[in-house]
Amino acid sequence: MGDQLDSTLQSIRTDLFRAGYLCDHQLAGSIHLAMKLERPLLLEGDAGVGKTALATAVSEMVSRSFIRLQCFEGLDHHDAVYEWNYGRQLTEIRLAEASAQRVDSAAIYSEDFLIQKPILRALKEQEGAVLLIDEIDRSDEAFEAYLLEALSDYQISIPELGTVKSTVVPIVILTSNGTRDLSDALRRRCLYHYLEYPDVSRETEILRLKVPEADLHLIEQAAQFVNMLRKEDLEKRPGIAESIDWLKALTLYGLQSLPEDPVSLRGSLSCLLKTARDRSDVSDDTLQRLFG
Amino acid sequence: MSVMTPCSDYSDDWNLPVVRIAEFCRYLRENGMRTTTRDAELFIEVLDLIGNGADPGRIEQLWRPIACSSLRDWKIWSELFRLFWFPHRVKGTVKVTGTTRRSRQLREVIEQAQSATEAGPGAASVVGDSPAASNQDQSQNTTQKSAGGASVVDPLGRDFQSQWLPSDLTTLERTARSVRAQLLNVPTRRWRISSRGRDLNLRKTTESIIRLGGDGVIPKWQSHRRQTPQVVMIIDVSRSMEAYAGFYLRLARAFSRCLPVKVFVFHVRYAEITDLLVRDNPQIQEKIDAVTAGFQGGTKIASSLKNICFEDNAVSVNRRTRVWVFSDGFDTDEPDQLRSVLGRIRGRGGHVDWFYPNKTVAGMSQCIQLARVFVKNWYSAGNLDELETSLRQMR
């Protein structure tokens, strides 16, 4: 049985690799549990560690449609769950009036006049879906409370229609960058996984996967450099996405390894250092030190 | 990415009676994790998934996403797992980071943090402690360093350590409740669409008219967006704050009973004590008294703030965050480090309010002078009367 689990986890890793995502056993285990236990998976971690990318890779892995809900301040159920198509309802009423028919209010508030937004679409997807609720911490607490029903029972209550329950439970992945604390109620309903920055060897693998045209020596040096840069006291530490961008920039320069004089690369560091303070804090001396 | 625990770390005599899972859940709860009965059920479900003879390393991996709900949980999980299931494998050097058993933890948390890095009073360098006010102040610097920051000010009007009565806690709670009214649900200048709003949002309403072809209108109402700040109380419990820390901890307790606050104590390290303070039993006051005993020298304000707000993600700093620092400002970090950290908090939109027991802000340490610009409000809080006056002015 344990061997079977190992092979399952290994196959998740392999499938995700094929989808362009490198994950370790722990993360594979979390994904496996999310699918088996039908619980949402809450991913936390710094920006750029691959939270959103994981959701797209999972959807590719399970061959389900990918539905994304980008959260923002002021997001409400009209944007996230459903909205009535008032224009069409009005047209229907006008047509009924023109033909001297009685307007059936039940027909007006039927599914034909319902505009499905991401969460409802995910619940009603016949083949099942992967629902990414991205940056949940950006939404208001009221919306977070509204989500609880959807995430615990995979159902939505629409007053005019009743309760809509999912036919196939979607795989739900929530991401948070920690801009505000999420409620305990939401956390309790989710499995939790914290994504950390990868170590040098893993980042090397990721960079090889994402920028195959780059020279291997350059990839190793870049991974080493970014790893050391993250240990500096930076406002915004570079994520994996930044590493990939930087490596692409270096490849565009035609480099096969990092130059002796790192100062010549200062221009390309805009791919890694995203705030003015970080750019000024990483001096030429710091660069020399990091380049070893 | 997370670190996978090597399976070979565990012995072959792994034995997992299901009844012990309940004990394990209780153990996790005692260590600050919010494990529920449902989690225990999920643990068992996972065991069913894996089957008998499962590798403990694998179980540790699979239980982790179920049991954890925060970064702190995530970090301490592996050690807790080992401590519970494989205590014989725990060497003397292994210790659980973060909070330990809740029921008897408050003093231990402080003492653990104090003993971990301090060699004794004055052992740490006092880099940021040099006062910036005047030469006269400079001449007193040596005395201040040895005596601690706040303890060189005039004696308090009231001796908090000996005269604390239940009525004082009542006073503090009354003060906290009045502050709550000032802080909670503060209307901002921004608007939000709300069905209970009393103002019409013209843009949205007009949009609805256009959408309906002029045949109808869906009025969109709006109200001012209300903001509930997230209060983070960070209390200096170093030696120089010996006379005041007990008072501030009582204040924290009063606030924690009526406001959503997070409370941390620090000197050279920090510890979160929020969960302890919300408990309401007679012993908690004794524990709070115990916390203030036996302080040692050395204070790292900047490092502690940085760890709380950024490194450990103990709090999420955003524009709703109100960081209340209770300290005399004597810091052993580099003088400009505090400025840097407070600047980062401001950069994320957080507000820093500083409660000080000293006579004046101008007489406080060099690091405070450098960081002054990033502190929104300075509140004198040398005694209860001053504090009440300060909190009344709070906005």
XYZ file of C-alpha atoms in Angstrom:
687
model
C 0.000 0.000 0.000
C 2.849 2.344 0.920
C 4.512 1.521 -2.404
C 1.281 2.346 -4.155
C 1.217 5.735 -2.473
C 4.828 6.333 -3.407
C 4.098 5.528 -7.006
C 1.031 7.816 -6.927
C 3.070 10.682 -5.576
C 5.801 9.990 -8.076
C 3.302 9.988 -10.903
C 1.928 13.349 -9.683
C 5.446 14.730 -9.759
C 6.027 13.345 -13.215
C 2.731 14.671 -14.558
C 3.376 18.077 -13.078
C 6.856 18.042 -14.567
C 5.301 17.364 -17.960
C 3.031 20.328 -17.310
C 6.118 22.428 -16.684
C 6.085 22.430 -12.888
C 8.698 20.913 -10.627
C 7.422 19.887 -7.247
C 8.786 17.940 -4.314
C 7.216 15.006 -2.478
C 5.650 17.184 0.188
C 3.806 19.287 -2.365
C 2.825 16.207 -4.342
C 1.392 14.809 -1.120
C -0.633 17.975 -0.514
C -2.066 17.867 -4.025
C -2.857 14.190 -3.664
C -4.700 14.845 -0.417
C -6.600 17.795 -1.865
C -7.908 15.537 -4.624
C -8.580 12.515 -2.437
C -10.131 14.315 0.525
C -11.888 16.857 -1.727
C -10.633 19.768 0.309
C -9.430 23.132 -0.987
C -5.694 23.671 -0.879
C -4.503 26.978 0.541
C -1.081 27.935 -0.778
C 0.893 30.609 0.978
C 4.310 31.937 0.226
C 6.151 34.945 -1.066
C 5.191 36.376 -4.419
C 6.843 34.553 -7.286
C 7.369 31.137 -5.711
C 4.961 29.417 -8.091
C 1.582 29.365 -6.388
C -0.466 30.364 -9.393
C 1.655 28.297 -11.738
C 0.881 25.227 -9.666
C -2.855 25.620 -10.264
C -2.435 25.799 -14.030
C -0.112 22.803 -13.951
C -2.601 20.798 -11.874
C -5.378 21.576 -14.348
C -3.165 20.339 -17.143
C -2.254 17.277 -15.129
C -5.849 16.234 -14.493
C -7.084 17.469 -17.890
C -9.790 19.606 -16.391
C -10.795 23.098 -17.394
C -8.990 25.832 -15.535
C -11.132 28.559 -14.008
C -9.503 31.505 -12.346
C -10.968 34.025 -9.971
C -8.651 36.940 -9.367
C -9.547 38.534 -6.056
C -9.465 42.249 -5.408
C -10.786 44.686 -2.881
C -14.510 45.133 -3.337
C -15.009 41.758 -5.020
C -18.509 40.517 -4.296
C -20.664 37.570 -5.279
C -21.848 39.376 -8.430
C -18.293 39.182 -9.757
C -17.425 35.821 -8.289
C -20.511 33.642 -8.252
C -23.470 34.763 -10.344
C -25.430 37.712 -11.639
C -28.856 37.950 -13.191
C -28.910 39.058 -16.808
C -31.207 42.009 -16.291
C -31.027 43.143 -19.904
C -32.252 39.815 -21.180
C -34.906 39.615 -18.513
C -36.194 43.019 -19.560
C -36.233 42.060 -23.202
C -38.172 38.938 -22.294
C -40.688 40.997 -20.371
C -41.070 43.413 -23.289
C -41.603 40.571 -25.735
C -44.205 39.042 -23.471
C -45.969 42.377 -23.145
C -45.890 42.917 -26.918
C -47.552 39.566 -27.517
C -50.005 40.190 -24.697
C -48.738 37.222 -22.739
C -48.428 37.008 -18.998
C -44.902 37.271 -17.699
C -43.907 34.195 -15.757
C -41.624 35.383 -12.960
C -40.322 31.859 -12.387
C -39.213 31.681 -15.992
C -37.532 35.060 -15.728
C -35.500 33.843 -12.793
C -34.386 30.598 -14.359
C -30.924 29.409 -15.268
C -31.368 30.817 -18.781
C -31.063 34.283 -17.325
C -28.221 33.503 -14.975
C -24.753 34.736 -15.790
C -22.377 32.237 -14.266
C -19.242 33.645 -12.750
C -16.095 31.609 -11.946
C -17.198 29.872 -8.747
C -20.576 28.817 -10.083
C -18.990 27.748 -13.351
C -16.542 25.565 -11.468
C -19.328 23.945 -9.472
C -21.442 23.271 -12.535
C -18.644 22.026 -14.769
C -19.728 18.547 -15.843
C -16.211 17.200 -16.209
C -14.980 18.907 -13.075
C -12.688 21.898 -12.996
C -9.642 23.318 -11.315
C -10.696 26.536 -9.615
C -7.955 28.967 -8.723
C -8.999 31.641 -6.250
C -5.982 33.829 -6.616
C -4.792 36.224 -3.918
C -7.713 35.624 -1.610
C -6.097 37.968 0.885
C -6.904 40.884 -1.413
C -10.632 40.322 -1.114
C -12.760 41.665 1.719
C -13.552 39.655 4.807
C -17.233 39.639 3.859
C -16.444 37.838 0.624
C -14.209 35.415 2.469
C -17.157 34.570 4.715
C -19.342 34.099 1.648
C -16.823 31.612 0.289
C -17.151 29.335 3.283
C -20.295 27.636 2.028
C -18.817 27.090 -1.400
C -15.601 25.652 -0.024
C -16.997 23.404 2.669
C -20.028 21.932 0.916
C -19.245 22.763 -2.702
C -22.610 24.351 -3.073
C -24.015 27.820 -3.573
C -27.357 29.175 -2.442
C -29.166 31.324 -4.982
C -32.325 32.709 -3.389
C -34.383 32.627 -6.599
C -33.218 29.181 -7.677
C -32.299 27.302 -4.555
C -29.082 25.496 -3.809
C -26.737 24.603 -6.616
C -24.520 21.674 -5.716
C -21.504 20.577 -7.671
C -21.821 17.503 -9.823
C -18.106 16.812 -9.802
C -16.212 18.380 -6.921
C -13.737 20.863 -8.338
C -10.126 20.960 -7.251
C -9.905 24.306 -5.497
C -6.614 26.057 -4.993
C -6.450 29.291 -3.049
C -3.389 31.453 -2.959
C -2.412 34.153 -0.522
C 0.537 36.495 -0.355
C -0.139 37.378 3.243
C -1.187 40.988 2.707
C -3.779 40.346 5.406
C -4.519 37.518 7.772
C -7.154 35.082 6.615
C -9.870 33.992 9.002
C -9.513 30.808 11.002
C -12.796 29.582 9.548
C -11.382 29.669 6.046
C -8.078 28.149 7.052
C -9.864 25.366 8.890
C -11.675 24.362 5.729
C -8.514 24.136 3.686
C -5.457 22.015 3.526
C -2.421 24.202 3.935
C 0.869 24.306 2.136
C 3.612 26.872 2.467
C 5.727 27.278 -0.636
C 9.239 28.397 0.077
C 11.928 29.577 -2.255
C 13.677 26.598 -3.825
C 17.231 25.701 -2.956
C 19.988 26.066 -5.548
C 19.697 22.591 -7.023
C 15.931 22.788 -7.418
C 16.100 26.244 -8.854
C 18.707 25.014 -11.312
C 16.282 22.294 -12.393
C 13.461 24.806 -12.723
C 15.594 27.153 -14.781
C 16.687 24.293 -17.021
C 13.075 23.406 -17.553
C 11.908 26.942 -18.213
C 14.862 28.307 -20.185
C 16.222 25.267 -22.006
C 18.173 27.402 -24.456
C 20.415 28.762 -21.694
C 23.872 27.340 -21.116
C 23.982 24.913 -18.187
C 26.945 26.663 -16.577
C 25.132 29.975 -16.790
C 22.009 28.405 -15.271
C 23.949 27.081 -12.299
C 25.663 30.408 -11.745
C 22.402 32.314 -12.034
C 20.655 30.003 -9.575
C 23.547 30.362 -7.159
C 23.547 34.150 -7.474
C 19.781 34.527 -6.989
C 19.887 32.219 -4.014
C 22.527 34.381 -2.377
C 20.712 37.549 -3.330
C 17.626 36.317 -1.475
C 19.664 36.163 1.698
C 20.367 39.881 1.477
C 18.158 42.298 3.357
C 15.826 43.124 0.488
C 12.384 44.649 0.500
C 11.220 42.339 -2.250
C 13.185 39.156 -2.649
C 13.327 37.849 -6.204
C 11.027 34.926 -6.887
C 11.371 32.128 -9.366
C 9.630 34.169 -12.035
C 12.270 36.875 -11.594
C 15.058 34.287 -11.858
C 13.595 33.048 -15.121
C 13.308 36.579 -16.480
C 16.884 37.337 -15.503
C 18.204 34.169 -17.075
C 16.313 34.960 -20.253
C 17.855 38.421 -20.245
C 21.334 36.968 -19.782
C 20.682 34.542 -22.619
C 19.568 37.426 -24.796
C 22.925 39.081 -24.059
C 24.498 35.927 -25.479
C 26.242 35.031 -22.241
C 27.366 31.480 -21.535
C 28.569 32.260 -18.058
C 28.455 35.232 -15.733
C 31.143 37.791 -16.537
C 34.141 38.493 -14.307
C 32.972 42.025 -13.693
C 29.458 41.801 -12.252
C 28.946 45.540 -12.456
C 28.455 45.141 -16.191
C 25.294 43.213 -15.391
C 23.754 45.968 -13.329
C 21.351 46.834 -16.126
C 19.910 43.333 -16.170
C 19.319 43.381 -12.426
C 16.089 45.239 -13.032
C 14.698 41.750 -13.635
C 15.537 40.803 -10.049
C 15.357 43.973 -7.998
C 11.930 45.518 -8.148
C 12.093 48.412 -5.713
C 14.181 51.570 -5.730
C 15.516 50.818 -2.264
C 16.670 47.359 -3.246
C 18.374 48.720 -6.336
C 20.254 51.285 -4.302
C 21.049 48.852 -1.485
C 22.669 46.313 -3.776
C 25.883 48.203 -4.362
C 28.757 47.277 -6.647
C 30.587 45.885 -3.620
C 27.606 43.710 -2.778
C 27.543 42.452 -6.335
C 31.241 41.625 -6.191
C 30.697 39.742 -2.954
C 27.731 37.799 -4.305
C 29.588 36.885 -7.446
C 32.303 35.508 -5.190
C 9.846 24.677 -1.607
C 9.275 22.751 1.549
C 11.850 20.416 2.900
C 10.957 16.776 2.820
C 11.789 14.910 5.974
C 13.877 11.877 5.177
C 11.945 8.741 5.922
C 15.041 7.054 7.284
C 14.991 9.425 10.233
C 12.474 7.239 11.954
C 12.895 3.932 13.649
C 11.350 0.718 12.441
C 9.340 0.254 15.601
C 6.805 2.813 14.442
C 3.546 2.019 16.110
C 0.440 4.086 15.535
C -2.516 3.174 17.724
C -5.458 5.174 16.497
C -6.402 6.185 20.015
C -3.183 8.106 20.271
C -4.205 10.325 17.418
C -6.590 12.113 19.745
C -3.738 12.671 22.178
C -1.609 13.909 19.338
C -4.291 16.416 18.345
C -4.491 17.636 21.909
C -0.713 17.927 21.981
C -0.823 20.017 18.814
C -3.483 22.266 20.311
C -1.394 22.725 23.438
C 1.363 23.902 21.179
C -0.758 26.569 19.602
C -2.064 24.728 16.556
C -5.767 24.785 15.835
C -6.363 21.115 15.328
C -10.021 20.134 15.274
C -11.918 16.883 15.541
C -12.363 16.991 11.795
C -8.587 17.079 11.441
C -8.320 13.975 13.597
C -10.822 12.274 11.306
C -8.759 13.321 8.325
C -5.627 11.911 9.948
C -7.391 8.580 10.166
C -8.664 8.881 6.607
C -5.100 9.432 5.481
C -4.005 6.334 7.354
C -6.711 4.401 5.569
C -5.448 5.785 2.289
C -1.914 4.737 3.035
C -2.694 1.412 4.661
C -0.875 -0.525 7.357
C 2.836 -0.466 7.768
C 3.044 3.067 6.509
C 6.305 4.892 6.590
C 6.143 7.501 9.389
C 8.012 9.953 7.221
C 5.259 9.704 4.666
C 2.579 10.102 7.322
C 4.328 13.182 8.618
C 4.257 14.626 5.124
C 0.614 13.851 4.525
C -0.654 14.997 7.897
C 1.190 18.269 7.608
C -1.191 20.063 5.201
C -4.118 18.899 7.334
C -2.755 20.005 10.666
C -1.101 23.252 9.657
C -2.909 26.466 8.951
C -0.150 29.041 9.053
C 3.522 29.494 8.399
C 4.255 29.154 12.095
C 2.486 25.788 12.198
C 4.309 24.752 9.056
C 7.680 25.520 10.602
C 7.166 23.752 13.905
C 5.250 20.766 12.551
C 8.150 18.389 11.962
C 9.598 18.930 15.402
C 6.243 18.494 17.100
C 5.651 15.312 15.169
C 8.967 13.896 16.213
C 8.635 15.019 19.817
C 5.302 13.288 20.157
C 5.804 10.078 18.235
C 9.539 9.585 18.633
C 10.531 11.200 21.920
C 13.425 8.790 22.381
C 14.976 10.148 19.208
C 14.953 13.703 20.467
C 18.423 14.822 21.418
C 19.076 17.430 24.053
C 19.665 20.070 21.446
C 16.259 19.764 19.850
C 13.697 22.224 21.017
C 10.383 23.427 19.732
C 10.445 26.909 18.333
C 7.604 29.330 18.757
C 5.096 28.931 21.516
C 5.056 25.814 23.608
C 2.373 24.443 25.878
C -0.247 27.094 26.348
C -1.319 26.156 29.811
C 1.994 26.961 31.448
C 3.775 28.828 28.824
C 3.754 32.530 29.406
C 6.667 32.735 31.770
C 8.490 29.954 29.984
C 8.175 31.726 26.677
C 9.760 34.829 28.071
C 12.416 32.987 30.001
C 13.262 30.803 27.071
C 13.652 33.806 24.858
C 15.645 35.638 27.499
C 18.013 32.829 28.312
C 18.629 31.842 24.719
C 20.830 34.681 23.727
C 21.616 36.804 26.733
C 24.706 36.347 28.816
C 23.618 38.873 31.421
C 22.973 42.537 31.971
C 25.093 44.678 29.744
C 26.411 41.719 27.830
C 25.050 42.883 24.514
C 26.580 45.820 22.753
C 24.571 48.977 23.042
C 25.051 50.262 19.541
C 21.831 52.172 19.114
C 21.456 53.243 22.684
C 23.366 56.476 22.601
C 20.989 59.325 23.318
C 20.886 62.023 20.716
C 19.547 64.943 22.642
C 22.446 66.847 24.102
C 25.921 66.672 25.561
C 24.415 66.545 28.969
C 22.454 63.565 27.936
C 25.624 62.112 26.512
C 27.268 62.355 29.870
C 24.424 60.388 31.371
C 24.714 57.770 28.703
C 26.803 55.359 30.707
C 24.363 55.446 33.543
C 21.483 54.956 31.201
C 23.078 51.995 29.572
C 23.693 50.220 32.795
C 20.414 51.148 34.368
C 18.324 50.670 31.293
C 16.354 53.180 29.268
C 13.163 53.908 31.062
C 14.407 53.330 34.552
C 16.366 56.578 34.587
C 13.239 58.702 34.312
C 11.531 60.095 37.349
C 9.842 57.610 39.594
C 6.373 56.757 38.557
C 3.386 58.339 40.089
C 2.184 54.853 40.854
C 4.066 51.680 41.530
C 2.468 49.212 39.217
C 4.202 46.165 40.536
C 2.982 46.443 44.070
C -0.320 48.234 43.807
C -2.170 46.412 41.097
C -5.737 45.811 42.029
C -8.685 44.304 40.153
C -10.044 47.842 39.822
C -6.972 48.769 37.777
C -7.752 46.047 35.291
C -11.295 47.352 35.158
C -9.939 50.805 34.412
C -7.733 49.425 31.684
C -10.621 47.504 30.183
C -12.754 50.608 30.222
C -9.967 52.464 28.462
C -9.605 49.649 25.956
C -13.318 49.700 25.234
C -13.256 53.421 24.577
C -10.325 52.955 22.210
C -12.213 50.154 20.528
C -15.026 52.542 19.742
C -12.499 54.901 18.197
C -10.737 52.252 16.152
C -13.330 49.778 14.971
C -15.230 50.333 11.761
C -13.728 53.699 11.087
C -15.273 55.132 7.913
C -12.679 55.998 5.317
C -12.883 58.443 2.439
C -13.354 55.612 -0.021
C -16.729 54.386 -1.176
C -17.998 50.891 -1.667
C -21.119 49.546 -3.299
C -23.496 48.480 -0.583
C -27.156 47.561 -0.736
C -27.567 49.282 2.625
C -25.821 52.442 1.490
C -27.661 55.763 1.554
C -25.859 57.477 -1.307
C -26.481 56.737 -4.944
C -23.494 55.684 -7.007
C -24.166 57.677 -10.141
C -21.663 55.923 -12.361
C -22.881 52.415 -11.624
C -26.504 53.487 -11.767
C -25.995 55.160 -15.131
C -24.244 52.053 -16.380
C -27.267 49.995 -15.408
C -29.577 52.350 -17.346
C -27.406 51.969 -20.437
C -27.290 48.220 -19.978
C -31.062 48.075 -19.869
C -31.408 50.249 -22.967
C -33.028 53.065 -21.043
C -35.977 50.906 -20.113
C -35.139 50.541 -16.495
C -32.758 51.473 -13.788
C -31.009 49.425 -11.139
C -30.011 51.862 -8.443
C -26.599 51.183 -7.003
C -26.125 52.445 -3.487
C -22.869 53.183 -1.845
C -21.543 53.818 1.606
C -18.220 54.815 2.991
C -15.829 51.929 3.240
C -15.231 51.039 6.836
C -11.922 49.906 8.048
C -11.205 47.756 11.049
C -7.566 48.057 11.900
C -5.490 45.091 12.795
C -3.710 46.067 15.999
C -0.343 44.533 16.728
C 0.986 45.238 20.204
C 4.713 44.745 20.555
C 5.920 45.047 24.118
C 9.500 45.479 25.175
C 10.184 43.231 28.175
C 13.899 43.888 28.458
C 15.613 44.932 31.632
C 15.251 48.637 31.047
C 11.488 48.155 30.844
C 11.274 46.126 34.012
C 9.120 48.644 35.819
C 6.685 49.047 32.947
C 6.373 45.739 31.162
C 3.901 44.352 33.667
C 1.738 47.377 33.206
C 1.822 47.084 29.426
C 1.070 43.375 29.572
C -1.998 44.145 31.632
C -2.967 46.700 29.072
C -2.469 44.107 26.360
C -4.686 41.715 28.249
C -7.398 44.358 28.541
C -7.182 45.101 24.823
C -7.135 41.473 23.818
C -10.489 41.011 25.537
C -12.262 43.587 23.444
C -10.247 44.086 20.264
C -8.786 41.775 17.638
C -5.152 42.271 18.607
C -1.981 40.292 18.280
C 0.428 40.656 21.157
C 4.143 40.016 21.090
C 6.801 40.441 23.728
C 10.451 40.897 22.898
C 13.856 41.753 24.175
C 16.517 40.067 22.035
C 13.955 37.627 20.658
C 10.251 37.776 20.413
C 7.336 35.537 21.332
C 3.664 35.788 20.562
C 1.445 35.668 23.640
C -1.937 36.498 22.103
C -3.489 33.161 22.917
C -2.435 33.396 26.524
C -3.933 36.771 27.093
C -7.407 35.981 25.860
C -7.808 33.264 28.458
C -9.816 34.488 31.358
C -8.922 32.875 34.630
C -7.510 34.141 37.902
C -4.132 32.518 37.324
C -3.439 34.523 34.199
C -2.774 37.644 36.225
C -0.197 35.775 38.293
C 1.410 34.575 35.117
C 1.535 38.080 33.752
C 3.204 39.187 36.966
C 5.678 36.350 36.564
C 6.584 37.477 33.084
C 7.889 40.764 34.325
C 10.300 39.164 36.748
C 13.944 38.523 36.002
C 14.640 40.648 32.961
C 18.097 40.777 31.539
C 19.986 43.308 29.454
C 20.094 43.731 25.711
C 17.210 44.753 23.512
C 16.840 44.255 19.807
C 13.901 46.380 18.796
C 14.699 46.594 15.100
C 15.472 42.897 14.686
C 12.378 41.884 16.609
C 10.137 44.178 14.592
C 11.688 42.941 11.385
C 11.182 39.317 12.337
C 7.604 39.848 13.462
C 6.517 41.918 10.472
C 8.591 40.542 7.617
C 10.846 37.573 8.230
C 8.473 35.246 10.047
C 5.200 36.606 8.671
C 3.838 36.625 12.199
C 1.625 39.492 11.082
C 0.627 40.740 7.664
C 1.495 44.385 7.366
C -0.879 46.394 5.216
C -2.654 49.712 5.373
C -4.993 48.396 8.044
C -2.187 47.457 10.364
C -1.604 49.532 13.465
C 1.656 48.594 15.118
C 1.790 49.742 18.728
C 5.285 49.546 20.117
C 5.678 49.796 23.872
C 9.306 50.522 24.510
C 11.756 53.031 25.893
C 13.647 52.890 22.610
C 16.925 51.517 23.880
C 18.142 49.254 21.137
C 21.276 47.177 20.684
C 20.801 46.937 16.930
C 22.546 49.327 14.567
C 21.005 52.798 14.954
C 19.724 53.040 11.385
C 18.208 49.567 11.401
C 15.110 50.681 13.275
C 14.583 53.454 10.756
C 14.850 50.930 7.963
C 12.303 48.549 9.503
C 9.818 51.258 10.388
C 10.246 52.627 6.866
C 9.287 49.239 5.466
C 6.212 49.115 7.654
C 5.204 52.564 6.459
C 6.007 51.482 2.907
C 3.377 48.794 3.186
C 0.878 51.303 4.507
C 1.073 50.270 8.159
C 0.932 52.835 10.954
C 3.330 52.794 13.842
C 2.317 54.282 17.183
C 4.945 54.381 19.893
C 4.115 54.269 23.587
C 7.030 55.358 25.693
C 7.560 55.564 29.426
C 10.355 58.115 29.079
C 10.058 61.806 29.878
C 10.278 63.019 26.313
C 10.833 61.639 22.843
C 13.711 64.068 22.316
C 15.628 62.441 25.130
C 15.266 58.976 23.717
C 17.994 57.000 21.997
C 19.741 57.779 18.734
C 17.905 55.078 16.837
C 14.610 56.642 17.892
C 15.738 60.034 16.672
C 16.620 58.548 13.300
C 13.340 56.677 13.046
C 11.059 59.415 14.397
C 9.733 60.349 11.006
C 8.209 56.912 10.482
C 6.272 56.893 13.740
C 2.823 58.345 13.284
C 2.020 59.101 16.898
C 4.015 59.242 20.080
C 2.126 58.502 23.226
C 3.421 59.130 26.664
C 2.596 56.081 28.740
C 4.616 56.287 31.932
C 1.621 55.605 34.120
C -2.058 54.882 33.910
C -3.155 58.510 33.897
C -0.769 59.397 31.084
C -1.859 56.360 29.150
C -5.531 57.173 29.512
C -4.877 60.702 28.301
C -2.838 59.389 25.372
C -5.430 56.845 24.331
C -8.172 59.422 24.415
C -6.211 61.347 21.808
C -5.748 58.281 19.639
C -7.167 58.401 16.150
